[in-house]
Coordinates of C-alpha atoms and ligand atoms in Angstrom, one line a residue:
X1 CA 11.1 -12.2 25.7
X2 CA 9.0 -13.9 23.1
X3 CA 7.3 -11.3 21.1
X4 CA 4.1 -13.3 20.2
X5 CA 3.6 -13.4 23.8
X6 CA 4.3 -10.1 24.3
X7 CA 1.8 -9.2 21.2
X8 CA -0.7 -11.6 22.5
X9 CA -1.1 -9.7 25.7
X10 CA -1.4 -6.2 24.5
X11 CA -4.1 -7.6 21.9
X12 CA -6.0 -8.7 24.8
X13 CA -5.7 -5.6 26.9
X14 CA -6.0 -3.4 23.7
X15 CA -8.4 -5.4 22.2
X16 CA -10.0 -2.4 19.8
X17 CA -6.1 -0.6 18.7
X18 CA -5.2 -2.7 15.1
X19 CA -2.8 -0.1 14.1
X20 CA -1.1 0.6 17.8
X21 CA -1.0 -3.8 17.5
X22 CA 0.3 -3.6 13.7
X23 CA 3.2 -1.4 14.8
X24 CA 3.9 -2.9 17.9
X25 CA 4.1 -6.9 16.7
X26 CA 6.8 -5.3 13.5
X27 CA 9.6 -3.7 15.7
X28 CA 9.0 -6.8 18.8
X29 CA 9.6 -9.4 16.2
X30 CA 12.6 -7.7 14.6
X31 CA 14.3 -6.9 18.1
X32 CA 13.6 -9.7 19.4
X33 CA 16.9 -11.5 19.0
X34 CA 19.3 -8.4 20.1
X35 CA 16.7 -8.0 23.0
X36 CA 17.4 -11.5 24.2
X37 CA 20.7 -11.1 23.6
X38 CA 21.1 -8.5 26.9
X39 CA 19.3 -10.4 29.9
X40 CA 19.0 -7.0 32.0
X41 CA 16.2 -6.2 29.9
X42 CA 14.1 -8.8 30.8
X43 CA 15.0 -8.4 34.3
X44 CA 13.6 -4.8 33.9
X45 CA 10.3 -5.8 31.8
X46 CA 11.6 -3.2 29.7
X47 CA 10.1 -4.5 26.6
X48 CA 6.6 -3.7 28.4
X49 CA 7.3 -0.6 29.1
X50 CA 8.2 0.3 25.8
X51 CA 5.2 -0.8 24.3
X52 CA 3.0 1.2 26.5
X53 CA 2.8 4.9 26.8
X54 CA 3.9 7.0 29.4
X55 CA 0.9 8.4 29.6
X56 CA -2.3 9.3 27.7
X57 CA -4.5 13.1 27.7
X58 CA -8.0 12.8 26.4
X59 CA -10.4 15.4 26.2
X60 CA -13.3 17.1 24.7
X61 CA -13.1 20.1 22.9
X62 CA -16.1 22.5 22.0
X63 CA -16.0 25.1 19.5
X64 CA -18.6 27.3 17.3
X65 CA -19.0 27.1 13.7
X66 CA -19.7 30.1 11.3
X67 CA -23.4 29.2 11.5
X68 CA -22.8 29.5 15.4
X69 CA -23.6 25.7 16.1
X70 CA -21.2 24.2 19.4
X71 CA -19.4 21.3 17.9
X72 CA -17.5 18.8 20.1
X73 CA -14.3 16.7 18.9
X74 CA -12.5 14.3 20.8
X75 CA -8.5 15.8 21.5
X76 CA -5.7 13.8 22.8
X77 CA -1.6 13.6 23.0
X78 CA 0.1 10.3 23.6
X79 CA 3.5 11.4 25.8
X80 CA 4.8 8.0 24.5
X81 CA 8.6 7.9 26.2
X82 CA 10.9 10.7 26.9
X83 CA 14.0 8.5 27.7
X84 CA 16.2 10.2 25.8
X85 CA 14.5 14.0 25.3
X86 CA 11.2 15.1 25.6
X87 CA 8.4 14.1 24.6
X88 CA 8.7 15.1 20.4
X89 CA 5.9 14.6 17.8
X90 CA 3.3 16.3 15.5
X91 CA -0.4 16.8 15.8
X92 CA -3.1 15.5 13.2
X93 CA -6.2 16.4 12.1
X94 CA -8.1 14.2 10.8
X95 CA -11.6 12.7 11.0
X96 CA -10.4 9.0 11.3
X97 CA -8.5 9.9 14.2
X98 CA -8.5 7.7 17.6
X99 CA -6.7 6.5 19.5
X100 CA -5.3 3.3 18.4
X101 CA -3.8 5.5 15.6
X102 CA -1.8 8.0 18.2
X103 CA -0.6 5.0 20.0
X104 CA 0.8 3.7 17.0
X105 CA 2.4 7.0 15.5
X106 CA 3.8 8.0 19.0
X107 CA 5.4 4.5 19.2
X108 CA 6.8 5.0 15.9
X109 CA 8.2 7.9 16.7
X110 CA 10.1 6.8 19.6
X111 CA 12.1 4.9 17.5
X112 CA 12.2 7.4 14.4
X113 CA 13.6 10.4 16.7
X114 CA 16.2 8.0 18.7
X115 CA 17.3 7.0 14.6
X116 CA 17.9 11.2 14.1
X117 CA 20.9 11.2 16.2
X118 CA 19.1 14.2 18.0
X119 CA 17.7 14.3 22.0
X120 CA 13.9 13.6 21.8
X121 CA 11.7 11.7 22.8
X122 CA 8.1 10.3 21.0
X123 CA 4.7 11.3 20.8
X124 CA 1.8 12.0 19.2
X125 CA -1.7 14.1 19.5
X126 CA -4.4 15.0 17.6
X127 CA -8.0 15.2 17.1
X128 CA -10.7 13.6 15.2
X129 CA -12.0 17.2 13.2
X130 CA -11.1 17.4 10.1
X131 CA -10.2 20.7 8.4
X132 CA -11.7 19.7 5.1
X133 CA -14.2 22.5 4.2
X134 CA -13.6 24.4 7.5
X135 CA -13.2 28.1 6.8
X136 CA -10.0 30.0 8.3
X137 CA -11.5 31.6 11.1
X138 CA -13.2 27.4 12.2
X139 CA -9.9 26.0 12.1
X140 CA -8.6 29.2 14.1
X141 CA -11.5 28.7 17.2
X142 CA -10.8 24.6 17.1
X143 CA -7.2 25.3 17.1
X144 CA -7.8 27.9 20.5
X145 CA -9.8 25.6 22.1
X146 CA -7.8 22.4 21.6
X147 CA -4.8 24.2 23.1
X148 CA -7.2 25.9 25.9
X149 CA -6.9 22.3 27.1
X150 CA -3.6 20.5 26.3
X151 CA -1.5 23.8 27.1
X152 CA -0.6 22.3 30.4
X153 CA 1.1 19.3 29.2
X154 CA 4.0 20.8 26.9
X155 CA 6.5 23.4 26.9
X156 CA 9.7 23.6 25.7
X157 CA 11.5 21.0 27.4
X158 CA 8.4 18.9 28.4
X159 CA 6.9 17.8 25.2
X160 CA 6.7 20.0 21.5
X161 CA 4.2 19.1 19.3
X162 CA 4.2 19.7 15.3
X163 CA 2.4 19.4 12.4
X164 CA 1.2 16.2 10.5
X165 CA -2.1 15.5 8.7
X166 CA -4.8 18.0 8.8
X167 CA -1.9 20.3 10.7
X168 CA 0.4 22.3 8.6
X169 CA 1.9 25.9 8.9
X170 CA -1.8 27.8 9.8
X171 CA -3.0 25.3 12.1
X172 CA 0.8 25.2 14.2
X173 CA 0.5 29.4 13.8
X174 CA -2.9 29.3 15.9
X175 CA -1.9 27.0 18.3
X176 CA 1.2 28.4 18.9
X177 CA -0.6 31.8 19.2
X178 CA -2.9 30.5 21.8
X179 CA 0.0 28.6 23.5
X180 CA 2.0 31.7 24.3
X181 CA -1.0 33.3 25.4
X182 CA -2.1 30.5 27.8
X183 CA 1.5 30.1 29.3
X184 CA 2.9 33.2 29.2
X185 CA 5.8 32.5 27.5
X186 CA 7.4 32.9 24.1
X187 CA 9.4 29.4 23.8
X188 CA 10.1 27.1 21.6
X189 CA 6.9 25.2 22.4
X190 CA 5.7 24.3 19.0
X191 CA 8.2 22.9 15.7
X192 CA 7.3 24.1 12.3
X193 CA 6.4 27.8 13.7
X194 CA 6.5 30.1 10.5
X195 CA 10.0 31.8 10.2
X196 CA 9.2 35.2 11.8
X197 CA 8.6 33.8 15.0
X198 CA 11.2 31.1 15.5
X199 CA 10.5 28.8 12.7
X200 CA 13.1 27.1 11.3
X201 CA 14.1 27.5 7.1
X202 CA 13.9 24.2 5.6
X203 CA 11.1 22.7 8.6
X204 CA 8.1 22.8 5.9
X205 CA 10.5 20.9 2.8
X206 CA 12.2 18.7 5.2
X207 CA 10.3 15.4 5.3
X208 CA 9.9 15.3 1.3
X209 CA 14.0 16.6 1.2
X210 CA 15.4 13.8 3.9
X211 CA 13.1 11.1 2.2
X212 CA 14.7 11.5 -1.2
X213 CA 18.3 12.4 0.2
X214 CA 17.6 8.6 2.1
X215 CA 16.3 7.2 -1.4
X216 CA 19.7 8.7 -2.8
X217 CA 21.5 6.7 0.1
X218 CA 19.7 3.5 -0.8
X219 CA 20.2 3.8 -4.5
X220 CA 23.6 4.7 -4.0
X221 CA 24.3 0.7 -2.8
X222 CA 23.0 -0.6 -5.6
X223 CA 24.8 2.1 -8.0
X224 CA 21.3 3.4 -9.5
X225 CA 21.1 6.8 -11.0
X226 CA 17.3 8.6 -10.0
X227 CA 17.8 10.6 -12.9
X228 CA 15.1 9.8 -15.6
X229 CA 14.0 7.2 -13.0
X230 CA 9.7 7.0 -12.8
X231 CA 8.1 7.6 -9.5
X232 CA 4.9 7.8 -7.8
X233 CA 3.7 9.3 -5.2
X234 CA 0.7 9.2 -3.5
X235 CA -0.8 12.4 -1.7
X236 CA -0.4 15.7 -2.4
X237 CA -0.1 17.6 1.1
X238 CA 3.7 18.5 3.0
X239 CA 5.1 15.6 2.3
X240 CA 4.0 14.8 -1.5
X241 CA 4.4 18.4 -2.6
X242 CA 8.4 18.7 -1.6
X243 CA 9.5 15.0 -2.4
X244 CA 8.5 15.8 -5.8
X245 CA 9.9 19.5 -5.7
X246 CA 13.4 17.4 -4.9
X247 CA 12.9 15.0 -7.2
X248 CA 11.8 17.1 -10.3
X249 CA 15.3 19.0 -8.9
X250 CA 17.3 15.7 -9.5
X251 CA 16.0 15.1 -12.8
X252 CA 13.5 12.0 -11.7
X253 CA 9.8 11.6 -13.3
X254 CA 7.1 11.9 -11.2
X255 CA 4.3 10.1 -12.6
X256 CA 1.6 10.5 -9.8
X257 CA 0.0 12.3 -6.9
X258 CA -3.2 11.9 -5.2
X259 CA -5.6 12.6 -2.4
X260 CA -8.4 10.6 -0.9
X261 CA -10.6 11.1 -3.8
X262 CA -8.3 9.4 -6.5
X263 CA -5.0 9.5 -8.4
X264 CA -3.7 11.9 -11.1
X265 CA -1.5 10.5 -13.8
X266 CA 0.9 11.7 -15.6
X267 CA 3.1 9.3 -18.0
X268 CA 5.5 11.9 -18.9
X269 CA 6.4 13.4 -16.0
X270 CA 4.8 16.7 -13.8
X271 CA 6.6 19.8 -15.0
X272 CA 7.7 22.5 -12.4
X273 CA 4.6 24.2 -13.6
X274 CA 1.9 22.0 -13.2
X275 CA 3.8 21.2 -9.0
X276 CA 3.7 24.7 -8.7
X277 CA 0.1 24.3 -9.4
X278 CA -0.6 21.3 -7.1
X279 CA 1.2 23.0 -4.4
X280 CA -1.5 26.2 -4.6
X281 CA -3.9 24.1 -5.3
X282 CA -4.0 22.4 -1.8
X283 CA -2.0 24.9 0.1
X284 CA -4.0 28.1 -1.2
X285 CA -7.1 27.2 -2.6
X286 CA -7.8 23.8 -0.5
X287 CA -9.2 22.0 -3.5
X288 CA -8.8 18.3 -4.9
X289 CA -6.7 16.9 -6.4
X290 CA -9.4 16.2 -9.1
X291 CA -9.1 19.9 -10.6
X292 CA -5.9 19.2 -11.8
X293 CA -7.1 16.4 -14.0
X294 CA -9.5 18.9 -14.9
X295 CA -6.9 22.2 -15.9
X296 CA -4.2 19.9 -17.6
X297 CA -6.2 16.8 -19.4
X298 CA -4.7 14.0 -17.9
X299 CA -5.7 10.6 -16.4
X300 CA -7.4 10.8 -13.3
X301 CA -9.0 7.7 -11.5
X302 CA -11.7 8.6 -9.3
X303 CA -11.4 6.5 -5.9
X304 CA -8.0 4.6 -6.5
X305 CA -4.6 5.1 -5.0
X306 CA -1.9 5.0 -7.5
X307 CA 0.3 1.6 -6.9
X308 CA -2.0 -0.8 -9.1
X309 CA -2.6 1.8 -12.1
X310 CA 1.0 3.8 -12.2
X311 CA 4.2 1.8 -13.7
X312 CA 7.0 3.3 -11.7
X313 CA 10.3 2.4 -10.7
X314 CA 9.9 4.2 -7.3
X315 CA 7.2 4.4 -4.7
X316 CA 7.1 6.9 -2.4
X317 CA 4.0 6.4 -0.5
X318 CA 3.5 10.1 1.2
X319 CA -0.5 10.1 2.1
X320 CA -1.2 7.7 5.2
X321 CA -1.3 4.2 7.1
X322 CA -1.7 0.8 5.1
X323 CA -2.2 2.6 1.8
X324 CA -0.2 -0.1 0.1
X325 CA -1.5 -3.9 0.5
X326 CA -0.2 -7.1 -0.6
X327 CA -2.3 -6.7 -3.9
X328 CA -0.6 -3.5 -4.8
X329 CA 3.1 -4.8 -3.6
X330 CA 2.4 -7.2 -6.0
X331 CA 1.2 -5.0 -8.6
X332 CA 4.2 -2.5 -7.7
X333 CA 6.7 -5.3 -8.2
X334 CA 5.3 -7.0 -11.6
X335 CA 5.5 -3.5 -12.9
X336 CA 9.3 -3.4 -12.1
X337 CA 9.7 -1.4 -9.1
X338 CA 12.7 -1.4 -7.6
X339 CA 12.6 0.9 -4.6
X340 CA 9.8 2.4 -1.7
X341 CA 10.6 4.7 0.0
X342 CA 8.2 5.5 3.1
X343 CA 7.4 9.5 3.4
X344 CA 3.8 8.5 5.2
X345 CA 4.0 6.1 8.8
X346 CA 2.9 3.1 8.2
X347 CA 2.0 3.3 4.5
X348 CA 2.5 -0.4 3.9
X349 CA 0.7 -2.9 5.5
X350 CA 2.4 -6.1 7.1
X351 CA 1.4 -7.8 3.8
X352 CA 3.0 -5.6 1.6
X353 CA 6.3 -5.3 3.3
X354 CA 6.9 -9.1 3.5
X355 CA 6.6 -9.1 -0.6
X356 CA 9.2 -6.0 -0.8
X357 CA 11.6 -8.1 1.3
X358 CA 10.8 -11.4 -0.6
X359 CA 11.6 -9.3 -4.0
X360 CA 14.9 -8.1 -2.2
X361 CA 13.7 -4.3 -3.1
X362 CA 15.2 -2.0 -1.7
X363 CA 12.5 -0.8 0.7
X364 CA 12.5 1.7 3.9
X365 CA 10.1 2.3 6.8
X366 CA 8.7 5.9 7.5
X367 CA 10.7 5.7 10.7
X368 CA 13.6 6.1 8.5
X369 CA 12.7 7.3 5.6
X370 CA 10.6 10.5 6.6
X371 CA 12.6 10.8 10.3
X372 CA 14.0 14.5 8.1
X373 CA 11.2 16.3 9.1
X374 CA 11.3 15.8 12.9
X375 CA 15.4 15.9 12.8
X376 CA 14.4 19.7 11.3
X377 CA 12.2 20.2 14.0
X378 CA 14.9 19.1 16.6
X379 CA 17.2 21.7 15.0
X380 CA 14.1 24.3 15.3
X381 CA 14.6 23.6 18.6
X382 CA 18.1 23.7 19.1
X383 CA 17.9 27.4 17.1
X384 CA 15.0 28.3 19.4
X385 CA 17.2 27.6 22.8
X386 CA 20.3 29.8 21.4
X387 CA 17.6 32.2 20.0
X388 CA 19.3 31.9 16.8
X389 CA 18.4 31.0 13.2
X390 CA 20.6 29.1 10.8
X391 CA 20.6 29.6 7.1
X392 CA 19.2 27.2 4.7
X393 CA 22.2 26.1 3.6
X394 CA 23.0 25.1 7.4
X395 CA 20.1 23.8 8.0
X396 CA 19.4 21.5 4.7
X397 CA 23.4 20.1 4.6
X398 CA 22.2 19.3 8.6
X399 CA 19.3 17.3 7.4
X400 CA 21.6 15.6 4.6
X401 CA 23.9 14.4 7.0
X402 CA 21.1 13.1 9.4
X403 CA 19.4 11.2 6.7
X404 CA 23.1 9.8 5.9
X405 CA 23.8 8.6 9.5
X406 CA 20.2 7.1 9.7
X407 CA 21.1 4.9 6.9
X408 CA 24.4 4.1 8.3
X409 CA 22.1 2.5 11.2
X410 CA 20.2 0.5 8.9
X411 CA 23.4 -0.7 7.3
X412 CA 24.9 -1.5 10.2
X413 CA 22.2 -3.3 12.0
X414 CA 20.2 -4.7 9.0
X415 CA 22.4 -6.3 6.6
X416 CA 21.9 -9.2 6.4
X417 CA 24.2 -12.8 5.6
X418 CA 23.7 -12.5 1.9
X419 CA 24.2 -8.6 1.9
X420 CA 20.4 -7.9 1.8
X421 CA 19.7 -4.7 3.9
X422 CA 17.0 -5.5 5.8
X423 CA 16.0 -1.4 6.7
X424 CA 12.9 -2.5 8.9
X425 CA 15.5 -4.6 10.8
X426 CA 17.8 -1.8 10.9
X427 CA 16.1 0.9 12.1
X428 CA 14.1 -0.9 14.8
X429 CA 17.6 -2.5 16.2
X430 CA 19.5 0.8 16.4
X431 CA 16.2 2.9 17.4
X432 CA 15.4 0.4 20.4
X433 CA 19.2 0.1 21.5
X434 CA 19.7 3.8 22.4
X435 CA 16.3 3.9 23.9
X436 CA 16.4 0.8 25.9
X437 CA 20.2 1.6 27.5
X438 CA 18.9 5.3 28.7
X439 CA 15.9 3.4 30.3
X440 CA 17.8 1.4 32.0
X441 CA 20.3 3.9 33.4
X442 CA 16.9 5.9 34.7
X443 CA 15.9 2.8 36.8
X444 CA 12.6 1.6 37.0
X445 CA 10.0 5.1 36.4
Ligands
NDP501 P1 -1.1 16.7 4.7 O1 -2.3 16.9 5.5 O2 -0.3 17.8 4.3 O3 -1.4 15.8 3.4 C1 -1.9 14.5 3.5 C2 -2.2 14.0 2.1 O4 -2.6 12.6 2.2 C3 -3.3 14.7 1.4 O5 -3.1 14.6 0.1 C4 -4.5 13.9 1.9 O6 -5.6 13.9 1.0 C5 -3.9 12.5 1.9 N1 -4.6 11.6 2.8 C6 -4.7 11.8 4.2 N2 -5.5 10.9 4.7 C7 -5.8 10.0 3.8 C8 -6.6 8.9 3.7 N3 -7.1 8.4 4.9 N4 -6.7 8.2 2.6 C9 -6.2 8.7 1.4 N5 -5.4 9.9 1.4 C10 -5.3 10.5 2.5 O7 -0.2 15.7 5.6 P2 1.4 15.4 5.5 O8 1.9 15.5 4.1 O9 2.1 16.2 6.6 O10 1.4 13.9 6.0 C11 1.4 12.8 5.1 C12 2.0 11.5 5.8 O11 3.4 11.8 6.1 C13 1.3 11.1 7.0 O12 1.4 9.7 7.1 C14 2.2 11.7 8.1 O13 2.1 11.0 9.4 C15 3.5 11.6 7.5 N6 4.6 12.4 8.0 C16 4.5 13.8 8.0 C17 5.5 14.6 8.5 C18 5.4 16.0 8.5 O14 6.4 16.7 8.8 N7 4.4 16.7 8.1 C19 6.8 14.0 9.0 C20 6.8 12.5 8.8 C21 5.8 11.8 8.4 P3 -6.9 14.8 1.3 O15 -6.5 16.2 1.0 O16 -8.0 14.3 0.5 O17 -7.2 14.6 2.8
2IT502 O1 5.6 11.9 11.9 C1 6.4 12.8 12.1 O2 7.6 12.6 12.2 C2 5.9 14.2 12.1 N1 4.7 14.4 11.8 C3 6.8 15.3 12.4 C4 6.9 15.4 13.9 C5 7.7 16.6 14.4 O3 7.7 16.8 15.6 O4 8.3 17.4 13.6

């Protein structure tokens, strides 16, 4: 296999899908040696087959506002590959939604959720309506409608869906309302379920929790301490809220959270206070993150993301895709940063990633470095099948361990001759190995 060949076709079939491309062209061109190195796979066109999804669902949904006005958005779920569980993945919200973004986050998560150590396998769905400004009862008739149509397509051992942008404990609780009504069933259809019908403790702090017990991992080989260590992070939703709960818990700085309006600063460090504050803010109130610049006096730049205005030692990019360019790699690294770790898919573009690498930071992909919050949905599930549920304790030292044998991967397929751990190269290697050998054991499907 030569992956600019392989890259070259898919641009031309998929001429209109940069992101699905983007993603695709960074794991081909780091397997692309241990790939070649196993002739059956060739034989197979397995690379091929990898790259494209199983399948594809794509379909209109119709709903009434508050004013009574029939809206349409588009809805879709990408079954990506279920070679070694079901189809696994969240659904987003979001008004830039399309398809050439699903593709690339259900790829992505084919690879993150082989890394877990747990059985699933990758997708992605979503719709292009945005929550923003949406009162409860609108995001409650979308939500019925969008699963009025995709109900068909998942259950428990076929494919569960999550949250992700747009989607968070609300959004899961209406779908998997309308879900159980639709199939009859009470399963363990949906992850991220609120805990008094089969949600799992930890589910909601887990991909904030495994991405600093990763950064802890990845620290640890250089001997760096996180206490008193600067960091910023950009968005303030799930993933945002609880890396910062964990690092304020750790005795780290956290200099910066934002939203797609602009950045909040804060040199000295948030106090538990003023999280506690972001976290009703966006959870409770749905406002911006604008009105905390507004209650506490501090910097707030209007339209920018954080990485060329915060000094840090850490990034933790935690809002979306190709939020960090070359520029603010550049920027990041003449400021002194030492370490990024990914809690958003994607955050960094192509750019950005080749200056991390050239600056030997220490530097992880989502896929690794936010892969807690589906290995806590896999345990959802695994509590959901023995109709059981673990205590926190269980659960979090679980997700510890995961995040600890995920960067064991990276170690051990990464490293490189002059003991540079190479994380993309890691987790792409042992994600694609465990994938590709169940496809071929399942013949040609
Ligand atoms: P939320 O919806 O809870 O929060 C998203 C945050 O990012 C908000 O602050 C939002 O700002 C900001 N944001 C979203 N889109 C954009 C954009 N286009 N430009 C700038 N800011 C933006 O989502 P999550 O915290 O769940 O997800 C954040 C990232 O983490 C995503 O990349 C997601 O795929 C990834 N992720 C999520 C997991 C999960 O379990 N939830 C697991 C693994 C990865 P605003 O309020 O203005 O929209
Ligand atoms: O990107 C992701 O890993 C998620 N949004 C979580 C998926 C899940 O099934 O929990």
């Amino acid at each position: 296999m030569k992956a600019i060949e392989v890259i070259d076709d898919l641009k031309r079939r998929f001429p209109n899908e940069p992101e699905y491309i983007q993603a695709v062209e960074e794991v081909l061109t780091t397997i692309e040696d241990v790939y070649n190195d196993n002739p059956e796979f060739e034989r197979y066109n397995l690379i091929e087959r990898l790259c494209i999804p199983d399948r594809i669902f794509a379909f209109r949904v119709s709903w009434v506002d508050d004013k009574g006005k029939v809206n349409n958005n588009m809805g879709y779920r990408v079954q990506h590959n279920n070679a070694i569980g079901p189809y696994k993945g969240g659904i987003r919200f979001h008004s830039s939604v399309n398809l050439s973004i699903l593709k690339f986050l259900a790829f992505e998560q084919t690879f993150k959720n082989s890394l877990t150590t747990l059985a699933m396998g990758g997708a992605k769905g979503g719709s292009d309506f945005s929550p923003r400004g949406k009162s409860d009862m609108e995001v409650m008739r979308f939500c019925q409608a969008f699963i009025q149509e995709l109900w068909r397509q998942i259950g428990p051992d076929t494919d569960v869906p999550a949250g992700d942008i747009g989607v968070g404990g609300r959004e899961v609780g209406y779908m998997f309302g309308q879900y159980k009504k639709m199939a009859r069933e009470f399963t363990g259809t949906f992850t991220g379920k609120g805990l008094e019908f089969g949600g799992s403790k930890i589910r909601p702090e887990a991909t904030g929790y495994g991405n600093v017990y990763f950064l802890l991992e990845m620290l640890k080989t250089r001997g760096i301490d996180i206490k008193g260590k600067t960091v910023a992070i950009s968005g303030s939703g799930n993933v945002a809220t609880y890396t910062a709960d964990k690092l304020l818990t750790l005795g780290a700085k956290v200099v910066s959270m934002s939203d797609s309006d602009g950045t909040i600063h804060v040199p000295e460090g948030l106090t538990r206070e003023q999280l506690d504050y972001i976290f009703k803010l966006k959870n409770i109130y749905r406002g911006r993150i604008r009105e905390f610049a507004e209650e506490y006096g501090c910097a707030y730049y209007e339209g920018e993301r954080p990485w060329q205005r915060v000094k840090c030692d850490i990034a933790m990019p935690s809002a979306t895709q190709n939020e960090i360019d070359g520029d603010d790699a550049r920027a990041l690294i003449e400021g002194g940063c030492m370490a990024v770790s990914e809690g958003a898919n994607m955050p960094s573009t192509p750019d950005a990633i080749r200056e991390f690498q050239k600056a030997r930071l220490l530097y992880a992909p989502g896929k690794a470095a936010n892969a807690g919050g589906v290995s806590v949905s896999g345990l959802e599930m695994a509590q959901n099948s023995q109709k059981l549920s673990w205590t926190e304790e269980e659960v979090d030292s679980k997700l510890k361990q995961i995040m600890c044998d995920i960067h064991e991967q990276c170690v051990k397929y990464g490293t490189e001759t002059d003991g540079y751990i190479n994380y993309v190269k890691g987790a792409n290697v042992a994600g694609f190995m465990k994938v590709a050998r169940a496809m071929m054991a399942q013949g040609i499907l």
